[in-house]
Amino acid sequence: MPSPRYWREVPSRLRLEAARCSGCGKVNYPARPICPKCHSKESEKLTLSKTAKIITSTVIHIAPDDFLFEAPYAIAIVETPEGARFMSQVVDCDPSSVGPGMDVSLEFRLIRKEARSGILCYGFKAVPTNSWEAQK
Amino acid sequence: MREVAIVAAAMTPFGELWDRSLRQLFAEAALDVIKKAGVDHLDSIYVGNMSGGCFVGQEHLGPLMADQIGMAGVPSTRIESACASGGIALRTAYFEVASGASDLVLASGVEKMNDGADVTNVLATAADQELEVYHGITFPGLYAMIARAHMEAYGTTLEDLSWVSVKNHRHGALNPKAQFPHEFTLEQVMNSTPVADPLRLLHCSPVSDGAAAVLLCPLDQAKKYTDQPIKILGTGQATSPMALADRKDPAFLDSVQLSAERAYSMADVGPGDIDVAEVHDCFAISEICCIEALGLVERSQAAGAAASGLTAIGGRIPVNTSGGLKAKGHPVGATGIAQIIEIFEQLRGESDARQVQGARLGLAQNMGGSGASSVVHILERIE
């Protein structure tokens, strides 16, 4: 990933910045120029909570090159209390135990080492709130 | 708008075709169609292709492919909508003929996936790079999430998914152009290698090379080229949010429903009128979601439709008589046209052991990415 691209996405990816639509209240993550629900162009910034619930998930066994040595790993669509939904890996647990309805906390982690440029790419990963790591 | 017919169709076999390049595959299918129709010129060419750039480092396919078939000078355009590229190439060709701008238009699709590229990464370019792929999701992974959401919401089981593969391989075993014309047992499917839970290898369509092409002309000129033209009765296209997380319900494919509604409305028919259908079964779960969104099967019956024989040849609504993407193969840009060819042949009574007796109305549904784009065509046999 070229570094300007990584840098552009810092606010949403590393700070969980989202936008609440002033028209209908929908939380859009990342922020967009127009609300996909009500088409309002007005919104206010908000920062998402670092807790979420799993909507659906999978365990990747056949991984892309950058994640080859991490398989099998769990990945899920999670929803924060503000209603923002996004994709996140689910870690520090048995991947096969991950499923819909599970409560998770969002933790700042290394996501990938980009193969060509070697840039370290960070972001948030989900950790089940009742996991061994979380109870420590 | 003018009425439009398909007058000729041809495709290469689908599979690992190491001896043939991207351009050779296209030329093989295109020249075969031109020969079958007996035409000496084309007014325009559309080439459906997902990712010549990533798979083999070749873009700008319009002029390249026109030149390969001796048609340099003819307008030729590459159409891209991920795995729906072929279907949308057909739709674009349809409008060019319907509008009166052109009389003879070639709608084609081609993909060369087996040439050394990292296929998992290339296919993932059809998902949201910033929000999905960054975190390590794969295409099977996205459909696995759809499958798990479907299981959670409707009680769909791994066995239901597996029956889709068993059924499509039974159909594919009868198709000489299929990449994997072999039957598999339910146990073989359920015990195959895990790819992305709950999906296993035999729930996934293969990596394929291949090309397919059809020739379109105004219906009132069609008899010049064939005794049995097939009319394009309806076309519909739709989109939905790209990222799975942004969809209202991850278990439902809105774009498929919306594209179908538009095609049914244009054709003035309903799902109950369809005699045979090709749907986009890139993964076993997608056939279940598609027949549901297309209205071919009641929602409560969709998951069990393959197991009950409802969607098998001989059932109430045979789906994927070609073997589907699963058994026939899925050279992504060519798939939409290959689906049309199966329906074209079914409606002309040319499908041999796979023939659906008396088929008059057929439907083909082609989708891109994890369902962010979908295109539906309804074809009719002319009496």
Short mmCIF file of C-alpha atoms in Angstrom, two decimals:
data_model
loop_
_atom_site.label_atom_id
_atom_site.label_comp_id
_atom_site.label_asym_id
_atom_site.label_seq_id
_atom_site.Cartn_x
_atom_site.Cartn_y
_atom_site.Cartn_z
CA MET A 1 0.00 0.00 0.00
CA PRO A 2 1.50 3.36 -1.01
CA SER A 3 2.07 5.57 2.04
CA PRO A 4 -0.18 8.51 0.94
CA ARG A 5 -3.07 6.10 0.75
CA TYR A 6 -2.35 4.80 4.22
CA TRP A 7 -2.01 8.35 5.55
CA ARG A 8 -5.33 9.47 4.02
CA GLU A 9 -7.18 6.76 5.90
CA VAL A 10 -5.63 7.51 9.30
CA PRO A 11 -8.64 9.39 10.80
CA SER A 12 -11.12 6.57 10.24
CA ARG A 13 -8.82 3.61 10.52
CA LEU A 14 -6.57 4.60 13.40
CA ARG A 15 -8.90 6.97 15.30
CA LEU A 16 -12.30 5.38 14.51
CA GLU A 17 -13.65 8.75 13.36
CA ALA A 18 -17.14 8.53 11.88
CA ALA A 19 -19.91 11.00 11.03
CA ARG A 20 -23.45 11.28 12.37
CA CYS A 21 -25.86 12.49 9.67
CA SER A 22 -27.60 15.72 10.68
CA GLY A 23 -30.60 14.75 8.53
CA CYS A 24 -31.49 11.27 9.81
CA GLY A 25 -29.00 10.51 12.57
CA LYS A 26 -27.41 7.54 10.74
CA VAL A 27 -23.79 6.96 11.71
CA ASN A 28 -21.62 6.59 8.61
CA TYR A 29 -18.19 5.02 8.99
CA PRO A 30 -16.00 6.25 7.45
CA ALA A 31 -17.56 9.69 6.89
CA ARG A 32 -19.03 10.29 3.42
CA PRO A 33 -19.89 13.46 1.48
CA ILE A 34 -23.56 12.44 1.34
CA CYS A 35 -25.65 10.23 3.62
CA PRO A 36 -26.57 7.01 1.74
CA LYS A 37 -29.87 6.82 3.67
CA CYS A 38 -31.35 10.37 3.52
CA HIS A 39 -28.95 12.16 1.12
CA SER A 40 -28.19 14.98 3.57
CA LYS A 41 -24.79 16.60 3.12
CA GLU A 42 -24.64 17.85 6.71
CA SER A 43 -23.04 15.75 9.41
CA GLU A 44 -21.09 16.02 12.62
CA LYS A 45 -17.96 14.12 13.54
CA LEU A 46 -18.02 11.50 16.23
CA THR A 47 -15.58 8.91 17.52
CA LEU A 48 -16.87 5.35 17.74
CA SER A 49 -16.92 3.40 21.00
CA LYS A 50 -14.34 0.66 21.31
CA THR A 51 -16.95 -2.00 21.94
CA ALA A 52 -19.07 -3.87 19.43
CA LYS A 53 -21.22 -6.93 18.75
CA ILE A 54 -20.57 -9.51 16.00
CA ILE A 55 -23.20 -9.55 13.25
CA THR A 56 -21.70 -12.36 11.13
CA SER A 57 -18.28 -13.96 10.83
CA THR A 58 -16.07 -16.55 9.17
CA VAL A 59 -12.75 -18.28 9.71
CA ILE A 60 -10.32 -17.84 6.82
CA HIS A 61 -8.39 -21.04 6.10
CA ILE A 62 -7.11 -20.14 2.62
CA ALA A 63 -5.57 -16.67 3.09
CA PRO A 64 -4.19 -13.97 0.77
CA ASP A 65 -0.37 -13.78 0.56
CA ASP A 66 -0.02 -11.00 3.20
CA PHE A 67 -1.94 -13.09 5.76
CA LEU A 68 -0.60 -16.52 4.77
CA PHE A 69 1.09 -17.26 8.09
CA GLU A 70 -1.87 -16.13 10.19
CA ALA A 71 -4.45 -18.63 8.88
CA PRO A 72 -6.73 -19.84 10.25
CA TYR A 73 -8.04 -16.50 11.54
CA ALA A 74 -11.52 -15.23 12.41
CA ILE A 75 -12.93 -12.13 10.72
CA ALA A 76 -16.30 -10.56 11.33
CA ILE A 77 -18.70 -7.72 10.61
CA VAL A 78 -19.12 -5.94 13.95
CA GLU A 79 -21.57 -3.23 15.04
CA THR A 80 -20.72 -0.54 17.59
CA PRO A 81 -23.34 0.88 20.00
CA GLU A 82 -23.59 3.92 17.65
CA GLY A 83 -24.79 1.59 14.86
CA ALA A 84 -21.62 1.71 12.73
CA ARG A 85 -20.84 -1.62 11.05
CA PHE A 86 -17.43 -2.61 9.70
CA MET A 87 -15.09 -5.51 9.17
CA SER A 88 -12.53 -6.56 11.74
CA GLN A 89 -10.43 -9.58 12.59
CA VAL A 90 -11.36 -11.31 15.85
CA VAL A 91 -8.27 -12.33 17.82
CA ASP A 92 -6.97 -13.63 21.16
CA CYS A 93 -9.46 -16.49 21.08
CA ASP A 94 -10.14 -19.82 19.38
CA PRO A 95 -11.26 -18.71 15.87
CA SER A 96 -13.85 -21.48 15.74
CA SER A 97 -15.56 -20.07 18.85
CA VAL A 98 -16.39 -16.76 17.10
CA GLY A 99 -19.98 -16.27 15.97
CA PRO A 100 -22.96 -13.89 15.66
CA GLY A 101 -24.07 -12.14 18.84
CA MET A 102 -20.64 -12.22 20.53
CA ASP A 103 -19.56 -9.05 22.42
CA VAL A 104 -16.11 -7.73 21.55
CA SER A 105 -13.84 -4.86 22.47
CA LEU A 106 -11.87 -3.06 19.75
CA GLU A 107 -8.11 -2.89 20.27
CA PHE A 108 -5.40 -1.06 18.35
CA ARG A 109 -3.22 -3.65 16.63
CA LEU A 110 -0.90 -4.33 13.71
CA ILE A 111 -3.13 -5.49 10.83
CA ARG A 112 -0.60 -6.39 8.14
CA LYS A 113 2.89 -5.90 6.81
CA GLU A 114 2.39 -4.79 3.27
CA ALA A 115 4.43 -7.12 1.10
CA ARG A 116 5.88 -4.82 -1.54
CA SER A 117 6.63 -1.69 0.47
CA GLY A 118 6.98 -3.34 3.86
CA ILE A 119 4.83 -0.62 5.46
CA LEU A 120 3.39 -1.66 8.82
CA CYS A 121 -0.37 -1.20 8.59
CA TYR A 122 -2.30 -0.66 11.82
CA GLY A 123 -5.96 -0.55 12.75
CA PHE A 124 -8.43 -2.15 15.14
CA LYS A 125 -9.00 -5.81 15.86
CA ALA A 126 -11.86 -7.24 17.90
CA VAL A 127 -11.25 -9.24 21.09
CA PRO A 128 -14.11 -11.21 22.67
CA THR A 129 -14.87 -9.53 26.01
CA ASN A 130 -15.00 -12.86 27.85
CA SER A 131 -11.74 -14.15 26.37
CA TRP A 132 -8.76 -15.19 28.39
CA GLU A 133 -6.76 -12.18 27.20
CA ALA A 134 -9.53 -9.76 28.20
CA GLN A 135 -9.88 -11.25 31.66
CA LYS A 136 -6.18 -10.81 32.48
CA MET B 1 -36.66 0.78 -29.10
CA ARG B 2 -36.26 -2.07 -31.57
CA GLU B 3 -36.75 -5.71 -30.56
CA VAL B 4 -33.43 -7.56 -30.34
CA ALA B 5 -32.49 -11.21 -30.91
CA ILE B 6 -29.49 -13.43 -30.28
CA VAL B 7 -28.70 -15.29 -33.50
CA ALA B 8 -25.50 -17.22 -32.73
CA ALA B 9 -23.48 -18.32 -29.73
CA ALA B 10 -20.11 -19.95 -29.09
CA MET B 11 -17.76 -20.61 -26.21
CA THR B 12 -14.43 -22.25 -25.55
CA PRO B 13 -14.29 -25.11 -23.08
CA PHE B 14 -13.79 -23.76 -19.54
CA GLY B 15 -10.85 -24.95 -17.50
CA GLU B 16 -7.10 -24.66 -16.99
CA LEU B 17 -6.25 -23.92 -20.61
CA TRP B 18 -2.47 -23.51 -20.33
CA ASP B 19 -1.98 -23.66 -24.11
CA ARG B 20 -4.21 -20.65 -24.82
CA SER B 21 -3.70 -16.94 -24.03
CA LEU B 22 -6.29 -14.25 -23.20
CA ARG B 23 -6.42 -13.08 -26.81
CA GLN B 24 -6.51 -16.59 -28.25
CA LEU B 25 -9.44 -17.52 -26.02
CA PHE B 26 -11.40 -14.48 -27.17
CA ALA B 27 -10.61 -15.10 -30.84
CA GLU B 28 -11.65 -18.74 -30.61
CA ALA B 29 -15.15 -17.90 -29.30
CA ALA B 30 -15.64 -14.76 -31.41
CA LEU B 31 -14.57 -16.31 -34.72
CA ASP B 32 -16.79 -19.31 -34.06
CA VAL B 33 -19.84 -17.03 -33.59
CA ILE B 34 -19.03 -15.05 -36.72
CA LYS B 35 -18.75 -18.30 -38.68
CA LYS B 36 -22.00 -19.72 -37.30
CA ALA B 37 -23.93 -16.55 -38.21
CA GLY B 38 -22.19 -16.25 -41.58
CA VAL B 39 -21.58 -12.51 -41.20
CA ASP B 40 -18.76 -10.64 -42.95
CA HIS B 41 -18.66 -7.61 -40.64
CA LEU B 42 -19.59 -6.35 -37.16
CA ASP B 43 -20.88 -2.87 -36.28
CA SER B 44 -19.59 -2.99 -32.72
CA ILE B 45 -17.90 -5.25 -30.16
CA TYR B 46 -18.22 -5.44 -26.36
CA VAL B 47 -15.68 -7.42 -24.36
CA GLY B 48 -16.66 -8.32 -20.79
CA ASN B 49 -13.52 -8.75 -18.70
CA MET B 50 -12.92 -8.35 -14.99
CA SER B 51 -9.20 -7.96 -14.67
CA GLY B 52 -6.96 -8.52 -17.66
CA GLY B 53 -4.71 -5.97 -15.99
CA CYS B 54 -4.19 -7.93 -12.78
CA PHE B 55 -4.40 -11.45 -14.20
CA VAL B 56 -2.09 -11.07 -17.19
CA GLY B 57 -1.02 -7.39 -17.23
CA GLN B 58 -3.18 -6.57 -20.24
CA GLU B 59 -5.69 -3.71 -20.33
CA HIS B 60 -7.23 -1.88 -23.30
CA LEU B 61 -8.94 -5.05 -24.48
CA GLY B 62 -11.38 -3.35 -26.87
CA PRO B 63 -8.97 -2.61 -29.71
CA LEU B 64 -6.72 -5.59 -28.94
CA MET B 65 -9.57 -8.07 -29.35
CA ALA B 66 -11.07 -6.35 -32.41
CA ASP B 67 -7.68 -6.59 -34.13
CA GLN B 68 -7.31 -10.27 -33.12
CA ILE B 69 -10.38 -11.16 -35.19
CA GLY B 70 -9.48 -8.98 -38.17
CA MET B 71 -11.88 -6.22 -37.20
CA ALA B 72 -9.50 -3.33 -36.45
CA GLY B 73 -11.46 -0.18 -37.18
CA VAL B 74 -14.70 -1.45 -35.58
CA PRO B 75 -15.73 0.27 -32.32
CA SER B 76 -14.78 -2.13 -29.51
CA THR B 77 -15.22 -1.53 -25.80
CA ARG B 78 -14.20 -3.44 -22.69
CA ILE B 79 -16.93 -3.64 -20.01
CA GLU B 80 -16.02 -4.20 -16.37
CA SER B 81 -18.29 -4.98 -13.45
CA ALA B 82 -16.20 -7.69 -11.74
CA CYS B 83 -17.84 -11.12 -12.24
CA ALA B 84 -20.90 -9.42 -13.84
CA SER B 85 -18.78 -8.02 -16.69
CA GLY B 86 -20.13 -10.51 -19.24
CA GLY B 87 -23.80 -9.94 -18.40
CA ILE B 88 -23.37 -6.19 -18.53
CA ALA B 89 -21.50 -6.46 -21.85
CA LEU B 90 -24.61 -8.20 -23.20
CA ARG B 91 -26.88 -5.51 -21.77
CA THR B 92 -24.76 -2.76 -23.33
CA ALA B 93 -24.79 -4.55 -26.70
CA TYR B 94 -28.56 -4.97 -26.38
CA PHE B 95 -29.07 -1.21 -26.00
CA GLU B 96 -26.82 -0.44 -28.95
CA VAL B 97 -28.95 -2.64 -31.20
CA ALA B 98 -32.29 -1.65 -29.60
CA SER B 99 -31.50 2.04 -30.05
CA GLY B 100 -31.02 1.61 -33.77
CA ALA B 101 -27.39 2.75 -33.63
CA SER B 102 -26.03 -0.64 -34.80
CA ASP B 103 -27.35 -3.80 -36.42
CA LEU B 104 -24.68 -6.45 -35.76
CA VAL B 105 -23.10 -6.35 -32.32
CA LEU B 106 -20.86 -8.95 -30.71
CA ALA B 107 -21.29 -9.36 -26.94
CA SER B 108 -18.46 -11.36 -25.45
CA GLY B 109 -16.62 -12.17 -22.26
CA VAL B 110 -13.14 -13.50 -21.59
CA GLU B 111 -10.88 -14.20 -18.63
CA LYS B 112 -7.46 -15.80 -18.31
CA MET B 113 -7.12 -16.58 -14.60
CA ASN B 114 -4.52 -19.37 -14.76
CA ASP B 115 -1.38 -17.52 -15.83
CA GLY B 116 0.59 -17.13 -12.62
CA ALA B 117 -1.34 -14.31 -10.90
CA ASP B 118 -2.28 -14.45 -7.19
CA VAL B 119 -5.93 -15.20 -7.97
CA THR B 120 -7.18 -14.68 -4.40
CA ASN B 121 -5.77 -11.15 -4.37
CA VAL B 122 -7.03 -10.30 -7.86
CA LEU B 123 -10.57 -11.47 -7.09
CA ALA B 124 -10.48 -9.44 -3.87
CA THR B 125 -10.13 -6.26 -5.96
CA ALA B 126 -13.91 -6.66 -6.53
CA ALA B 127 -14.46 -6.11 -2.78
CA ASP B 128 -13.93 -2.85 -0.87
CA GLN B 129 -10.16 -2.46 -0.62
CA GLU B 130 -10.19 0.13 2.16
CA LEU B 131 -12.85 -1.36 4.40
CA GLU B 132 -12.75 -5.10 3.72
CA VAL B 133 -9.64 -6.40 1.98
CA TYR B 134 -7.31 -4.39 4.24
CA HIS B 135 -8.35 -6.62 7.16
CA GLY B 136 -7.58 -9.90 5.37
CA ILE B 137 -10.95 -10.89 3.97
CA THR B 138 -11.10 -13.05 0.84
CA PHE B 139 -13.95 -13.61 -1.61
CA PRO B 140 -14.88 -16.98 -0.19
CA GLY B 141 -14.71 -15.21 3.19
CA LEU B 142 -17.33 -12.64 2.18
CA TYR B 143 -19.71 -15.33 0.94
CA ALA B 144 -18.97 -17.36 4.07
CA MET B 145 -20.20 -14.39 6.12
CA ILE B 146 -23.33 -14.24 3.95
CA ALA B 147 -23.77 -17.99 4.53
CA ARG B 148 -23.39 -17.70 8.29
CA ALA B 149 -25.86 -14.79 8.40
CA HIS B 150 -28.30 -16.89 6.33
CA MET B 151 -27.87 -19.86 8.66
CA GLU B 152 -28.44 -17.62 11.67
CA ALA B 153 -31.56 -15.95 10.21
CA TYR B 154 -33.27 -18.84 8.39
CA GLY B 155 -31.80 -22.03 9.83
CA THR B 156 -30.01 -22.93 6.59
CA THR B 157 -27.64 -25.86 7.15
CA LEU B 158 -24.27 -27.02 5.82
CA GLU B 159 -26.17 -29.90 4.22
CA ASP B 160 -28.42 -27.43 2.34
CA LEU B 161 -25.33 -25.68 0.95
CA SER B 162 -23.75 -28.99 0.02
CA TRP B 163 -26.78 -30.16 -1.95
CA VAL B 164 -26.38 -27.13 -4.24
CA SER B 165 -22.91 -28.42 -5.20
CA VAL B 166 -24.11 -32.02 -5.58
CA LYS B 167 -27.00 -30.89 -7.83
CA ASN B 168 -24.86 -28.59 -9.99
CA HIS B 169 -22.19 -31.24 -10.46
CA ARG B 170 -24.89 -33.72 -11.53
CA HIS B 171 -25.91 -31.19 -14.19
CA GLY B 172 -22.30 -30.37 -15.07
CA ALA B 173 -21.47 -34.04 -15.58
CA LEU B 174 -23.76 -33.83 -18.64
CA ASN B 175 -22.02 -30.74 -20.06
CA PRO B 176 -19.07 -31.41 -22.41
CA LYS B 177 -17.83 -27.80 -21.98
CA ALA B 178 -17.68 -28.04 -18.18
CA GLN B 179 -14.39 -27.75 -16.32
CA PHE B 180 -15.35 -30.43 -13.78
CA PRO B 181 -17.92 -32.74 -15.43
CA HIS B 182 -17.91 -35.07 -12.44
CA GLU B 183 -20.48 -35.97 -9.82
CA PHE B 184 -19.69 -35.63 -6.13
CA THR B 185 -21.48 -37.20 -3.18
CA LEU B 186 -22.90 -35.15 -0.32
CA GLU B 187 -20.19 -36.59 1.95
CA GLN B 188 -17.40 -35.59 -0.44
CA VAL B 189 -18.70 -32.02 -0.54
CA MET B 190 -19.17 -31.77 3.23
CA ASN B 191 -15.75 -33.25 3.97
CA SER B 192 -13.75 -31.26 1.39
CA THR B 193 -10.97 -28.85 2.45
CA PRO B 194 -12.15 -25.88 4.58
CA VAL B 195 -11.72 -22.56 2.73
CA ALA B 196 -13.65 -20.04 4.83
CA ASP B 197 -16.05 -21.44 7.47
CA PRO B 198 -18.66 -22.71 6.74
CA LEU B 199 -17.61 -22.91 3.07
CA ARG B 200 -15.45 -25.78 1.88
CA LEU B 201 -13.62 -26.29 -1.39
CA LEU B 202 -16.57 -28.02 -3.07
CA HIS B 203 -18.87 -25.12 -2.19
CA CYS B 204 -16.65 -22.80 -4.27
CA SER B 205 -16.52 -22.27 -8.02
CA PRO B 206 -13.11 -23.00 -9.57
CA VAL B 207 -10.42 -20.77 -11.09
CA SER B 208 -10.94 -20.97 -14.84
CA ASP B 209 -9.87 -19.76 -18.25
CA GLY B 210 -12.39 -19.31 -21.02
CA ALA B 211 -14.29 -17.09 -23.42
CA ALA B 212 -17.87 -16.88 -24.66
CA ALA B 213 -19.58 -14.77 -27.32
CA VAL B 214 -23.03 -14.15 -28.78
CA LEU B 215 -24.18 -12.14 -31.78
CA LEU B 216 -27.08 -9.68 -31.51
CA CYS B 217 -29.15 -8.09 -34.26
CA PRO B 218 -32.62 -6.54 -34.66
CA LEU B 219 -35.30 -9.24 -34.36
CA ASP B 220 -36.73 -8.35 -37.78
CA GLN B 221 -33.37 -9.14 -39.43
CA ALA B 222 -32.62 -12.26 -37.37
CA LYS B 223 -33.88 -14.84 -39.88
CA LYS B 224 -31.05 -13.82 -42.23
CA TYR B 225 -28.61 -15.41 -39.80
CA THR B 226 -30.49 -18.31 -38.17
CA ASP B 227 -33.72 -20.28 -38.40
CA GLN B 228 -34.16 -20.03 -34.66
CA PRO B 229 -33.40 -16.62 -33.17
CA ILE B 230 -33.92 -16.13 -29.44
CA LYS B 231 -35.49 -12.83 -28.38
CA ILE B 232 -34.12 -10.73 -25.52
CA LEU B 233 -37.39 -9.99 -23.74
CA GLY B 234 -36.08 -8.10 -20.72
CA THR B 235 -32.94 -6.74 -19.12
CA GLY B 236 -32.40 -5.29 -15.65
CA GLN B 237 -29.36 -4.11 -13.77
CA ALA B 238 -28.87 -2.88 -10.20
CA THR B 239 -26.28 -2.09 -7.56
CA SER B 240 -26.14 -2.30 -3.80
CA PRO B 241 -23.59 -1.03 -1.25
CA MET B 242 -20.15 -2.47 -2.01
CA ALA B 243 -19.15 -3.33 1.56
CA LEU B 244 -21.11 -6.17 3.11
CA ALA B 245 -21.22 -4.22 6.37
CA ASP B 246 -23.18 -1.43 4.66
CA ARG B 247 -26.06 -3.68 3.53
CA LYS B 248 -29.37 -3.68 5.39
CA ASP B 249 -29.26 -7.48 5.73
CA PRO B 250 -26.03 -9.33 4.93
CA ALA B 251 -28.09 -12.48 4.20
CA PHE B 252 -30.12 -10.84 1.42
CA LEU B 253 -28.89 -9.75 -2.03
CA ASP B 254 -30.83 -6.54 -2.73
CA SER B 255 -29.18 -5.91 -6.09
CA VAL B 256 -30.35 -9.30 -7.34
CA GLN B 257 -33.95 -8.59 -6.36
CA LEU B 258 -33.85 -5.09 -7.85
CA SER B 259 -32.27 -6.19 -11.16
CA ALA B 260 -34.84 -9.01 -11.42
CA GLU B 261 -37.80 -6.69 -10.76
CA ARG B 262 -36.60 -4.44 -13.59
CA ALA B 263 -36.13 -7.34 -16.01
CA TYR B 264 -39.52 -8.92 -15.14
CA SER B 265 -41.23 -5.57 -15.54
CA MET B 266 -39.66 -4.92 -18.93
CA ALA B 267 -40.46 -8.46 -20.13
CA ASP B 268 -43.95 -8.28 -18.59
CA VAL B 269 -43.53 -11.69 -16.98
CA GLY B 270 -43.17 -12.94 -13.41
CA PRO B 271 -40.84 -15.45 -11.79
CA GLY B 272 -43.54 -18.12 -12.06
CA ASP B 273 -43.36 -17.91 -15.88
CA ILE B 274 -39.66 -18.86 -16.06
CA ASP B 275 -38.97 -22.40 -17.37
CA VAL B 276 -35.19 -22.56 -16.86
CA ALA B 277 -32.65 -20.32 -15.10
CA GLU B 278 -28.91 -19.84 -14.85
CA VAL B 279 -27.97 -18.05 -11.63
CA HIS B 280 -24.65 -16.86 -10.24
CA ASP B 281 -23.57 -19.75 -7.97
CA CYS B 282 -19.99 -18.57 -7.41
CA PHE B 283 -20.44 -20.16 -3.98
CA ALA B 284 -23.15 -22.61 -2.92
CA ILE B 285 -24.78 -20.00 -0.67
CA SER B 286 -25.14 -17.57 -3.56
CA GLU B 287 -27.45 -19.93 -5.48
CA ILE B 288 -29.71 -20.10 -2.42
CA CYS B 289 -29.68 -16.30 -1.99
CA CYS B 290 -30.20 -15.71 -5.72
CA ILE B 291 -33.18 -18.02 -6.29
CA GLU B 292 -34.74 -16.38 -3.23
CA ALA B 293 -34.10 -12.80 -4.44
CA LEU B 294 -35.20 -13.69 -8.00
CA GLY B 295 -38.48 -15.04 -6.60
CA LEU B 296 -37.96 -18.37 -8.39
CA VAL B 297 -38.50 -20.20 -5.12
CA GLU B 298 -40.33 -19.12 -1.95
CA ARG B 299 -37.98 -17.88 0.73
CA SER B 300 -38.88 -20.76 3.05
CA GLN B 301 -38.07 -23.31 0.31
CA ALA B 302 -34.85 -21.76 -1.04
CA ALA B 303 -32.38 -23.46 1.29
CA GLY B 304 -33.79 -26.93 0.65
CA ALA B 305 -34.51 -26.43 -3.07
CA ALA B 306 -31.49 -28.41 -4.31
CA ALA B 307 -32.02 -31.27 -1.86
CA SER B 308 -35.73 -31.56 -2.70
CA GLY B 309 -35.07 -31.63 -6.44
CA LEU B 310 -37.06 -28.42 -7.03
CA THR B 311 -34.13 -26.83 -8.89
CA ALA B 312 -32.78 -30.00 -10.54
CA ILE B 313 -33.42 -30.94 -14.17
CA GLY B 314 -36.90 -32.44 -14.06
CA GLY B 315 -37.87 -30.27 -11.07
CA ARG B 316 -40.35 -27.38 -11.04
CA ILE B 317 -37.70 -24.77 -11.89
CA PRO B 318 -34.39 -26.22 -13.13
CA VAL B 319 -31.52 -23.94 -12.05
CA ASN B 320 -28.00 -24.08 -13.48
CA THR B 321 -28.56 -26.87 -15.97
CA SER B 322 -25.07 -26.08 -17.35
CA GLY B 323 -23.55 -27.18 -14.05
CA GLY B 324 -23.42 -23.57 -12.96
CA LEU B 325 -20.25 -21.70 -12.13
CA LYS B 326 -19.47 -24.55 -9.74
CA ALA B 327 -19.09 -27.37 -12.28
CA LYS B 328 -18.91 -25.56 -15.62
CA GLY B 329 -16.16 -23.21 -14.39
CA HIS B 330 -16.03 -19.49 -13.69
CA PRO B 331 -13.69 -17.46 -15.93
CA VAL B 332 -15.14 -14.37 -14.31
CA GLY B 333 -15.54 -12.01 -17.29
CA ALA B 334 -16.88 -14.79 -19.54
CA THR B 335 -19.43 -16.20 -17.09
CA GLY B 336 -22.31 -13.81 -17.88
CA ILE B 337 -22.17 -14.66 -21.58
CA ALA B 338 -21.77 -18.40 -20.91
CA GLN B 339 -24.97 -18.30 -18.83
CA ILE B 340 -26.76 -16.67 -21.76
CA ILE B 341 -25.45 -19.39 -24.07
CA GLU B 342 -26.90 -22.12 -21.83
CA ILE B 343 -30.31 -20.42 -21.91
CA PHE B 344 -30.01 -19.77 -25.68
CA GLU B 345 -29.37 -23.49 -26.27
CA GLN B 346 -32.09 -24.60 -23.86
CA LEU B 347 -34.68 -22.44 -25.61
CA ARG B 348 -33.55 -23.79 -29.01
CA GLY B 349 -33.81 -27.37 -27.75
CA GLU B 350 -30.09 -28.00 -28.21
CA SER B 351 -29.11 -29.07 -24.69
CA ASP B 352 -29.12 -32.85 -25.26
CA ALA B 353 -29.09 -34.72 -21.94
CA ARG B 354 -29.59 -31.43 -20.05
CA GLN B 355 -32.62 -30.36 -22.06
CA VAL B 356 -35.55 -28.89 -20.13
CA GLN B 357 -38.50 -30.08 -22.23
CA GLY B 358 -40.62 -27.35 -23.79
CA ALA B 359 -38.63 -24.46 -22.30
CA ARG B 360 -39.98 -21.17 -23.71
CA LEU B 361 -38.80 -18.53 -21.21
CA GLY B 362 -35.34 -18.53 -19.66
CA LEU B 363 -33.58 -16.27 -17.16
CA ALA B 364 -29.89 -15.57 -16.60
CA GLN B 365 -28.60 -13.72 -13.55
CA ASN B 366 -24.98 -12.60 -13.29
CA MET B 367 -23.50 -10.83 -10.28
CA GLY B 368 -20.38 -8.91 -9.41
CA GLY B 369 -18.38 -8.96 -6.19
CA SER B 370 -20.26 -10.04 -3.09
CA GLY B 371 -23.46 -8.92 -4.84
CA ALA B 372 -22.74 -5.20 -5.28
CA SER B 373 -23.79 -5.47 -8.93
CA SER B 374 -26.31 -7.75 -10.58
CA VAL B 375 -27.74 -8.05 -14.07
CA VAL B 376 -30.69 -10.18 -15.18
CA HIS B 377 -31.79 -11.10 -18.69
CA ILE B 378 -34.97 -12.84 -19.76
CA LEU B 379 -34.89 -14.65 -23.11
CA GLU B 380 -37.81 -16.01 -25.12
CA ARG B 381 -38.15 -18.68 -27.77
CA ILE B 382 -39.91 -17.30 -30.85
CA GLU B 383 -42.72 -19.54 -32.12
#
